[in-house]
Amino acid sequence: MANNQKFSFFEAVLRNFDKAAKFTNWDPGILEQIKLCNSVYRMYFPVKIGDKIEVIEAYRVQHSHHKTPCKGGIRFSTTVNLDEVMALAALMTYKCAVVNVPFGGAKGGINIDSKKYTPYELEKITRRYTHELIKKNFIGPGTDVPAPDYGTGEREMSWILDTYTSMKPGEIDALACVTGKPISQGGVHGRREATGLGVFYGLKEICSMPDLMQKIGLPVGIEGKRVVVQGLGNVGYHVAKFCREGGATVTAIAEYEGAIFNADGLNEEEVREHRKKTGTILNFPGATNITNTAEALELDCDILIPAALESVINGENAPRVKAKIVGEAANGPLTPEADEVFLKKGILVVPDIYLNAGGVTVSYFEWLKNLSHVRYGRMEKRFKENQNRSILSQIEQLTGKTVNEKAKELIMHGPNESDLVYSGLEETMIGSAKEIVDAWQENPDIPDMRTAAYVVAINKVGTSYAELGIFP
Ligand code: GLU
């Protein structure tokens, strides 16, 4: 915890919860049950690295069982500790509730710097971690389903799947034990970009709300907005891509080694290529270097998108932030002190438990695909195309006019897997934005969008507990 922070990450989540709980009518017992982490598993296991034995520290926390399975990513980072994993697991519960994904929250973490290990060593660590989860029944399609998070991706999910399936031969739903897998291993199209795409859909929706935009003095619409993205990992890269394609201008991108700025806009793909080639984001053609990467957060822009780790904006640097909107693509990038500063400054914070929920939403679609053992669109794509063709030819016959080829293609197209995943995600992000904003408008005492999102989440989890009959 940085010196200037009053609260640990988990304490910050509790604080946000308490702020919102005041606006609900739940029995204190229910609130207490929702807040706590139900099951906490800390493990140490030995792995042979070179000729040495290293003891690895790892965690899996299941925050809530109000719905099962539990769901949440696995993080590889040296920041991993019990407090962090508990905070992230709790955020998963609220996130799933906000986007109506029927899971309890969980999170896992391994305290390693993945850059220090070879792929072979990482595989050994991941497989051993999975064994530990299996031994304690902390993984399974109906119990707890991990996914990628900071420092992990499709490769790690494949190793988890392979370890799980080899230990559970014949388990028909084994593919659903983990999400974020490669397509060839039962993954779903659209999962890789899902978090970034969800952030874009969410911001687009928020920016289309005249009342909110008027409050912060910005024109309606995402088009033309100046966006700063912190982090060019899977999430940051896709946020930048979809924002650029959606008509916004990505004026700066920040990474550990520094940041780059170009008022005319940056192309994330070119930036990524440049970084791969030169080993740094700096010195990108046409852009200005910002060697102190933290300064990127303080650039003049319309939307600031932290897309890396927690607590990057705190009481110290928040007063210097000039953005009008802060979109939390990362989990917990703002400390409670930063929230207070932004509330006073009138900066609109679009909270993580809503904005970055695209990842888990599409994980839910992947899990459903695995349980149904059929790819999305397989049954209806051709049928829909034939049906559209008949409608079109009837229209042409009746009107005596022909539809041009491009329009014909568009109208006839039957949905494939990514069409369905994208539209399912867009629908989810639009629907949840409305639920949050409605809750916010219903009670003028709710200070900010984060609190409104927590109110929505607490009410859903509370209803689940109450309807389970645990608290008569
Ligand atoms: N790690 C991601 C998150 O923080 C995704 C979780 C999931 O797909 O289960 O939301």
Coordinates of C-alpha atoms and ligand atoms in Angstrom, one line a residue:
M1 CA 0.0 0.0 0.0
A2 CA 1.4 3.4 -1.0
N3 CA 2.2 5.7 2.0
N4 CA -0.4 8.2 1.1
Q5 CA -3.2 5.6 1.0
K6 CA -5.4 5.3 4.0
F7 CA -7.1 2.1 3.0
S8 CA -6.0 -1.2 1.6
F9 CA -7.6 -2.3 -1.6
F10 CA -10.0 -4.6 0.2
E11 CA -10.8 -1.9 2.7
A12 CA -11.5 0.5 -0.2
V13 CA -14.0 -2.0 -1.7
L14 CA -15.7 -2.4 1.8
R15 CA -15.9 1.4 2.0
N16 CA -17.5 1.7 -1.4
F17 CA -19.9 -1.1 -0.3
D18 CA -20.8 0.7 3.0
K19 CA -21.4 4.0 1.2
A20 CA -24.0 2.3 -1.1
A21 CA -25.5 0.0 1.5
K22 CA -27.0 3.1 3.2
F23 CA -29.2 3.5 0.2
T24 CA -30.6 -0.1 0.4
N25 CA -33.1 -1.6 2.9
W26 CA -31.3 -4.9 3.6
D27 CA -31.1 -6.4 7.1
P28 CA -27.6 -5.8 8.5
G29 CA -27.0 -9.6 8.6
I30 CA -27.6 -9.9 4.8
L31 CA -25.2 -6.9 4.2
E32 CA -22.6 -8.5 6.4
Q33 CA -22.9 -11.8 4.5
I34 CA -22.6 -10.1 1.2
K35 CA -19.5 -8.1 2.2
L36 CA -17.3 -10.9 3.5
C37 CA -15.2 -13.4 1.5
N38 CA -16.9 -16.8 1.9
S39 CA -13.8 -19.0 1.2
V40 CA -10.2 -18.0 1.2
Y41 CA -7.5 -20.5 0.1
R42 CA -3.9 -19.5 0.4
M43 CA -1.3 -22.0 -0.8
Y44 CA 2.4 -22.4 -0.9
F45 CA 3.8 -25.0 -3.3
P46 CA 7.3 -25.9 -4.5
V47 CA 8.3 -25.7 -8.1
K48 CA 11.8 -26.7 -9.4
I49 CA 13.1 -23.7 -11.4
G50 CA 16.5 -24.5 -13.0
D51 CA 18.4 -26.3 -10.2
K52 CA 16.6 -24.5 -7.4
I53 CA 13.4 -25.2 -5.6
E54 CA 11.2 -22.1 -5.4
V55 CA 8.3 -21.8 -3.0
I56 CA 5.4 -20.2 -4.8
E57 CA 2.7 -18.2 -3.0
A58 CA -0.7 -18.3 -4.5
Y59 CA -4.4 -17.7 -3.7
R60 CA -8.0 -18.4 -4.7
V61 CA -10.7 -16.5 -3.0
Q62 CA -14.4 -17.2 -3.5
H63 CA -16.2 -14.1 -2.4
S64 CA -19.8 -15.1 -2.7
H65 CA -21.8 -18.3 -3.3
H66 CA -25.1 -16.6 -3.7
K67 CA -24.9 -18.0 -7.2
T68 CA -22.6 -20.8 -8.4
P69 CA -20.2 -21.4 -10.0
C70 CA -17.9 -18.7 -8.7
K71 CA -16.2 -16.8 -11.4
G72 CA -13.1 -14.6 -11.8
G73 CA -9.7 -14.4 -13.3
I74 CA -6.2 -15.5 -12.2
R75 CA -3.5 -12.9 -12.0
F76 CA 0.2 -13.4 -12.2
S77 CA 1.9 -10.4 -10.6
T78 CA 4.2 -9.5 -7.8
T79 CA 1.5 -7.3 -6.3
V80 CA -0.6 -10.4 -5.5
N81 CA -1.4 -10.8 -1.8
L82 CA -4.4 -11.8 0.3
D83 CA -5.8 -8.3 0.5
E84 CA -5.6 -7.8 -3.3
V85 CA -7.2 -11.1 -4.2
M86 CA -10.0 -10.6 -1.7
A87 CA -10.7 -7.2 -3.1
L88 CA -10.7 -8.4 -6.7
A89 CA -13.0 -11.4 -5.7
A90 CA -15.4 -9.0 -4.1
L91 CA -15.4 -6.8 -7.2
M92 CA -16.3 -9.9 -9.3
T93 CA -19.4 -10.5 -7.3
Y94 CA -20.6 -6.9 -7.8
K95 CA -19.6 -6.9 -11.4
C96 CA -21.5 -10.1 -12.2
A97 CA -24.6 -8.8 -10.4
V98 CA -24.4 -5.5 -12.3
V99 CA -24.4 -7.2 -15.7
N100 CA -26.8 -9.9 -14.8
V101 CA -24.3 -12.7 -15.1
P102 CA -25.4 -15.5 -12.8
F103 CA -22.1 -16.2 -10.9
G104 CA -20.7 -15.5 -7.5
G105 CA -17.4 -13.6 -7.5
A106 CA -13.9 -15.2 -7.2
K107 CA -10.3 -14.4 -8.0
G108 CA -7.0 -16.1 -8.0
G109 CA -3.5 -14.9 -8.0
I110 CA 0.1 -16.2 -8.1
N111 CA 2.7 -14.0 -6.7
I112 CA 5.3 -14.1 -9.5
D113 CA 6.9 -11.8 -12.0
S114 CA 6.0 -13.8 -15.2
K115 CA 8.7 -12.0 -17.1
K116 CA 11.3 -13.8 -15.0
Y117 CA 10.3 -17.3 -16.1
T118 CA 10.5 -19.3 -19.3
P119 CA 7.2 -20.6 -20.8
Y120 CA 8.1 -24.1 -19.6
E121 CA 8.5 -22.8 -16.0
L122 CA 5.3 -20.8 -16.2
E123 CA 3.6 -24.0 -17.4
K124 CA 4.9 -25.9 -14.5
I125 CA 3.7 -23.3 -12.0
T126 CA 0.3 -23.0 -13.7
R127 CA -0.3 -26.7 -13.7
R128 CA 0.8 -27.1 -10.1
Y129 CA -1.5 -24.3 -9.1
T130 CA -4.4 -26.0 -10.9
H131 CA -3.6 -29.3 -9.1
E132 CA -3.9 -27.4 -5.8
L133 CA -7.2 -26.0 -6.9
I134 CA -8.5 -29.4 -7.9
K135 CA -7.4 -31.0 -4.6
K136 CA -9.5 -28.5 -2.6
N137 CA -12.4 -28.5 -5.0
F138 CA -11.7 -24.8 -5.9
I139 CA -12.2 -25.4 -9.7
G140 CA -14.9 -27.0 -11.8
P141 CA -17.7 -26.1 -14.2
G142 CA -20.2 -25.9 -11.4
T143 CA -18.0 -24.7 -8.5
D144 CA -15.5 -22.2 -9.6
V145 CA -14.4 -21.2 -13.1
P146 CA -11.2 -19.2 -13.5
A147 CA -10.3 -16.9 -16.5
P148 CA -7.5 -14.6 -17.6
D149 CA -6.5 -11.5 -15.7
Y150 CA -3.4 -9.3 -15.4
G151 CA -0.4 -11.3 -16.6
T152 CA -2.4 -14.3 -17.9
G153 CA -4.1 -15.2 -21.2
E154 CA -5.3 -18.0 -23.5
R155 CA -2.0 -19.9 -23.1
E156 CA -2.4 -20.2 -19.3
M157 CA -6.1 -21.1 -19.7
S158 CA -5.1 -24.0 -22.0
W159 CA -2.7 -25.3 -19.4
I160 CA -5.4 -25.1 -16.7
L161 CA -7.9 -26.9 -18.9
D162 CA -5.5 -29.6 -19.9
T163 CA -4.5 -30.2 -16.2
Y164 CA -8.2 -30.3 -15.2
T165 CA -9.3 -32.6 -18.0
S166 CA -6.4 -35.0 -17.4
M167 CA -7.4 -35.3 -13.8
K168 CA -11.2 -35.7 -14.5
P169 CA -11.4 -38.1 -17.4
G170 CA -14.8 -38.5 -18.8
E171 CA -16.3 -35.4 -17.2
I172 CA -18.6 -34.3 -19.9
D173 CA -18.6 -30.6 -19.1
A174 CA -14.9 -30.3 -18.3
L175 CA -14.4 -27.7 -21.0
A176 CA -16.4 -25.3 -18.9
C177 CA -13.9 -25.4 -16.0
V178 CA -12.1 -22.3 -17.3
T179 CA -12.9 -19.5 -19.7
G180 CA -10.8 -17.3 -21.9
K181 CA -9.5 -20.4 -23.7
P182 CA -8.2 -20.4 -27.3
I183 CA -10.9 -21.2 -29.9
S184 CA -9.4 -24.6 -30.6
Q185 CA -9.8 -25.5 -26.9
G186 CA -13.4 -24.5 -26.6
G187 CA -13.0 -20.7 -26.4
V188 CA -15.6 -18.4 -27.8
H189 CA -15.1 -15.8 -30.6
G190 CA -14.9 -12.4 -29.1
R191 CA -13.6 -13.3 -25.6
R192 CA -10.1 -11.9 -26.3
E193 CA -11.3 -8.4 -27.0
A194 CA -14.4 -8.6 -24.7
T195 CA -13.2 -6.5 -21.8
G196 CA -11.9 -3.7 -24.1
L197 CA -15.0 -3.9 -26.3
G198 CA -17.3 -3.8 -23.3
V199 CA -15.4 -0.6 -22.1
F200 CA -16.1 0.9 -25.4
Y201 CA -19.8 0.0 -25.5
G202 CA -20.1 1.3 -22.0
L203 CA -18.5 4.6 -22.7
K204 CA -20.4 5.0 -25.9
E205 CA -23.6 4.5 -24.0
I206 CA -22.7 6.9 -21.2
C207 CA -21.5 9.5 -23.7
S208 CA -24.9 9.2 -25.5
M209 CA -26.8 10.4 -22.3
P210 CA -27.6 14.1 -22.7
D211 CA -28.1 14.7 -19.0
L212 CA -24.8 13.3 -18.0
M213 CA -22.9 15.0 -20.8
Q214 CA -24.5 18.3 -19.9
K215 CA -23.4 18.0 -16.3
I216 CA -19.8 17.7 -17.2
G217 CA -19.9 20.1 -20.1
L218 CA -19.2 17.7 -23.0
P219 CA -21.0 17.3 -26.3
V220 CA -23.1 14.1 -26.6
G221 CA -21.5 11.1 -28.4
I222 CA -18.1 9.3 -28.2
E223 CA -17.1 10.7 -31.6
G224 CA -14.3 13.3 -31.4
K225 CA -13.6 12.7 -27.7
R226 CA -9.9 12.8 -26.7
V227 CA -9.0 9.7 -24.9
V228 CA -5.9 8.8 -22.9
V229 CA -5.3 5.1 -22.3
Q230 CA -3.0 3.8 -19.5
G231 CA -1.8 0.3 -20.2
L232 CA -1.3 -1.4 -23.6
G233 CA -2.1 -5.0 -22.4
N234 CA -5.0 -6.9 -23.8
V235 CA -7.6 -4.6 -22.2
G236 CA -5.9 -1.3 -23.0
Y237 CA -5.0 -2.3 -26.5
H238 CA -8.6 -3.2 -27.4
V239 CA -10.0 -0.1 -25.6
A240 CA -7.8 2.0 -27.8
K241 CA -8.7 0.1 -30.9
F242 CA -12.5 0.3 -30.4
C243 CA -12.4 3.9 -29.3
R244 CA -10.4 4.9 -32.4
E245 CA -12.6 2.9 -34.7
G246 CA -15.7 4.4 -33.0
G247 CA -14.5 7.9 -33.9
A248 CA -12.7 9.0 -30.7
T249 CA -9.1 10.2 -30.8
V250 CA -6.6 8.3 -28.7
T251 CA -4.2 11.1 -27.9
A252 CA -1.9 9.3 -25.5
I253 CA -1.0 5.8 -24.5
A254 CA 1.0 5.0 -21.4
E255 CA 3.1 1.9 -20.4
Y256 CA 5.6 1.2 -17.6
E257 CA 8.6 2.7 -19.5
G258 CA 6.8 6.0 -20.4
A259 CA 4.0 7.4 -22.4
I260 CA 3.5 9.0 -25.9
F261 CA 1.3 11.8 -27.0
N262 CA 0.0 12.9 -30.3
A263 CA -2.9 15.4 -30.4
D264 CA -3.9 14.0 -33.9
G265 CA -4.3 10.5 -32.6
L266 CA -2.3 7.3 -32.2
N267 CA -2.9 4.0 -33.8
E268 CA -2.7 1.3 -31.2
E269 CA -1.6 -1.4 -33.6
E270 CA 1.3 0.6 -34.9
V271 CA 2.2 1.5 -31.4
R272 CA 2.2 -2.1 -30.4
E273 CA 4.3 -3.1 -33.4
H274 CA 6.8 -0.3 -32.6
R275 CA 7.0 -1.5 -29.0
K276 CA 7.6 -5.1 -30.1
K277 CA 10.4 -4.0 -32.5
T278 CA 12.2 -1.5 -30.2
G279 CA 11.3 -2.8 -26.8
T280 CA 9.7 0.5 -25.8
I281 CA 6.7 2.6 -26.4
L282 CA 8.9 5.7 -26.5
N283 CA 10.2 7.4 -29.7
F284 CA 7.0 6.5 -31.7
P285 CA 7.1 8.4 -35.0
G286 CA 5.2 11.7 -34.8
A287 CA 4.5 11.4 -31.1
T288 CA 6.0 13.3 -28.1
N289 CA 7.7 11.3 -25.4
I290 CA 6.5 11.6 -21.8
T291 CA 9.3 9.9 -19.8
N292 CA 7.5 10.0 -16.5
T293 CA 4.6 7.7 -17.3
A294 CA 2.5 8.9 -14.3
E295 CA 2.2 12.3 -16.0
A296 CA 0.1 10.7 -18.7
L297 CA -2.8 10.4 -16.2
E298 CA -2.7 14.2 -15.8
L299 CA -2.9 15.1 -19.5
D300 CA -5.7 17.3 -20.7
C301 CA -8.3 15.0 -22.3
D302 CA -12.0 14.2 -22.3
I303 CA -11.8 10.5 -21.2
L304 CA -9.0 9.0 -19.1
I305 CA -8.9 5.2 -19.2
P306 CA -6.7 3.5 -16.6
A307 CA -6.4 -0.1 -18.0
A308 CA -3.7 -1.7 -15.9
L309 CA -3.5 -2.1 -12.1
E310 CA -5.3 -0.8 -9.0
S311 CA -4.8 2.4 -7.1
V312 CA -2.9 4.3 -9.8
I313 CA -5.0 7.4 -9.2
N314 CA -5.0 8.4 -5.5
G315 CA -5.3 11.4 -3.2
E316 CA -1.9 12.6 -4.4
N317 CA -2.3 12.8 -8.1
A318 CA -6.1 13.0 -8.4
P319 CA -6.2 16.8 -7.9
R320 CA -4.0 17.2 -11.1
V321 CA -6.3 15.0 -13.3
K322 CA -7.8 17.1 -16.1
A323 CA -10.1 14.6 -17.7
K324 CA -13.9 15.1 -17.7
I325 CA -14.6 11.4 -17.6
V326 CA -12.6 8.6 -16.0
G327 CA -13.5 5.2 -17.3
E328 CA -12.2 2.3 -15.1
A329 CA -11.1 -0.4 -17.5
A330 CA -8.8 -1.8 -14.7
N331 CA -10.1 -3.2 -11.4
G332 CA -9.9 -0.6 -8.7
P333 CA -7.7 2.0 -10.4
L334 CA -9.1 4.8 -8.1
T335 CA -8.6 4.9 -4.4
P336 CA -11.4 6.3 -2.2
E337 CA -9.4 9.5 -1.8
A338 CA -9.4 9.9 -5.6
D339 CA -13.2 9.4 -5.7
E340 CA -13.6 12.2 -3.2
V341 CA -11.5 14.6 -5.2
F342 CA -13.3 13.7 -8.5
L343 CA -16.7 14.2 -6.9
K344 CA -15.7 17.7 -5.8
K345 CA -14.2 18.5 -9.2
G346 CA -17.3 17.2 -11.0
I347 CA -15.4 14.5 -12.9
L348 CA -17.6 11.6 -13.9
V349 CA -16.2 8.3 -12.9
V350 CA -17.6 5.3 -14.8
P351 CA -17.0 2.5 -12.3
D352 CA -15.1 -0.8 -12.9
I353 CA -17.9 -3.0 -11.7
Y354 CA -19.9 -1.9 -14.6
L355 CA -17.4 -0.7 -17.2
N356 CA -14.9 -3.6 -17.4
A357 CA -17.6 -6.3 -17.0
G358 CA -17.4 -7.2 -20.7
G359 CA -14.8 -9.8 -20.0
V360 CA -16.9 -11.8 -17.5
T361 CA -20.0 -11.3 -19.7
V362 CA -18.4 -13.0 -22.6
S363 CA -16.8 -15.6 -20.3
Y364 CA -20.4 -16.4 -19.4
F365 CA -21.2 -16.9 -23.1
E366 CA -18.2 -19.1 -23.4
W367 CA -19.3 -21.2 -20.4
L368 CA -22.8 -21.6 -21.8
K369 CA -21.2 -22.6 -25.2
N370 CA -19.1 -25.3 -23.4
L371 CA -22.1 -26.6 -21.5
S372 CA -24.3 -26.8 -24.6
H373 CA -21.5 -28.4 -26.6
V374 CA -22.4 -26.4 -29.7
R375 CA -20.9 -23.3 -31.2
Y376 CA -23.2 -20.2 -31.3
G377 CA -24.9 -19.8 -34.7
R378 CA -24.4 -23.4 -35.8
M379 CA -28.1 -24.3 -35.7
E380 CA -29.6 -21.0 -37.0
K381 CA -27.1 -19.3 -39.3
R382 CA -28.0 -21.1 -42.6
F383 CA -31.8 -21.1 -41.7
K384 CA -31.7 -17.4 -41.1
E385 CA -29.9 -16.8 -44.4
N386 CA -32.4 -18.9 -46.4
Q387 CA -35.3 -17.1 -44.7
N388 CA -33.7 -13.7 -45.4
R389 CA -33.1 -14.7 -49.0
S390 CA -36.8 -15.6 -49.5
I391 CA -38.0 -12.3 -47.9
L392 CA -35.7 -10.4 -50.1
S393 CA -36.7 -12.1 -53.3
Q394 CA -40.4 -11.6 -52.4
I395 CA -39.8 -7.9 -51.9
E396 CA -37.9 -7.7 -55.3
Q397 CA -40.7 -9.5 -57.0
L398 CA -43.5 -7.4 -55.5
T399 CA -41.7 -4.1 -56.1
G400 CA -40.1 -5.0 -59.4
K401 CA -36.8 -3.4 -58.1
T402 CA -33.5 -5.1 -57.3
V403 CA -31.6 -4.6 -54.1
N404 CA -27.9 -3.8 -54.7
E405 CA -25.3 -6.5 -54.0
K406 CA -23.8 -4.9 -50.9
A407 CA -27.2 -4.3 -49.2
K408 CA -28.2 -7.8 -50.2
E409 CA -25.2 -9.3 -48.5
L410 CA -25.9 -7.3 -45.3
I411 CA -29.6 -8.2 -45.2
M412 CA -29.1 -11.9 -45.9
H413 CA -26.2 -12.4 -43.5
G414 CA -27.1 -15.0 -40.8
P415 CA -25.4 -14.5 -37.5
N416 CA -22.2 -16.3 -36.7
E417 CA -20.6 -16.7 -33.3
S418 CA -18.9 -13.3 -33.1
D419 CA -22.0 -11.5 -34.3
L420 CA -24.0 -13.1 -31.5
V421 CA -21.3 -12.5 -28.9
Y422 CA -20.9 -8.9 -29.9
S423 CA -24.6 -8.2 -29.9
G424 CA -25.1 -10.0 -26.6
L425 CA -22.3 -7.9 -25.1
E426 CA -23.6 -4.6 -26.5
E427 CA -27.1 -5.4 -25.2
T428 CA -25.7 -6.2 -21.8
M429 CA -23.6 -3.0 -21.5
I430 CA -26.5 -0.8 -22.7
G431 CA -29.0 -2.5 -20.4
S432 CA -26.8 -2.3 -17.3
A433 CA -26.0 1.4 -18.0
K434 CA -29.7 2.1 -17.9
E435 CA -30.2 0.2 -14.6
I436 CA -27.4 2.1 -12.9
V437 CA -28.4 5.5 -14.2
D438 CA -32.0 4.8 -13.2
A439 CA -31.0 3.9 -9.7
W440 CA -28.8 7.0 -9.5
Q441 CA -31.7 9.3 -10.7
E442 CA -34.2 7.6 -8.4
N443 CA -32.3 8.8 -5.4
P444 CA -30.7 12.2 -5.6
D445 CA -28.7 11.5 -2.4
I446 CA -26.6 8.9 -4.2
P447 CA -23.4 10.9 -4.8
D448 CA -21.8 9.2 -7.8
M449 CA -22.1 6.5 -10.4
R450 CA -20.0 4.0 -8.4
T451 CA -22.3 4.2 -5.5
A452 CA -25.3 3.8 -7.8
A453 CA -23.7 0.7 -9.4
Y454 CA -23.1 -0.8 -5.9
V455 CA -26.7 -0.1 -5.0
V456 CA -27.8 -2.1 -8.0
A457 CA -25.4 -4.9 -7.2
I458 CA -26.2 -5.1 -3.5
N459 CA -29.9 -5.2 -4.3
K460 CA -29.5 -8.1 -6.7
V461 CA -27.2 -10.2 -4.4
G462 CA -29.4 -9.3 -1.4
T463 CA -32.5 -10.6 -3.3
S464 CA -30.7 -13.8 -4.1
Y465 CA -29.8 -14.4 -0.5
A466 CA -33.3 -13.5 0.7
E467 CA -34.9 -15.7 -1.9
L468 CA -32.6 -18.6 -1.0
G469 CA -34.5 -18.5 2.3
I470 CA -31.3 -18.3 4.4
F471 CA -32.6 -15.3 6.3
P472 CA -36.2 -15.9 7.0
Ligands
GLU1 N1 -10.4 -11.1 -15.0 C1 -11.5 -10.5 -15.7 C2 -12.2 -9.5 -14.7 O1 -11.6 -9.0 -13.8 C3 -12.4 -11.5 -16.3 C4 -13.1 -12.5 -15.3 C5 -13.8 -13.7 -16.0 O2 -13.9 -13.7 -17.2 O3 -14.2 -14.6 -15.3 O4 -13.3 -9.2 -14.9

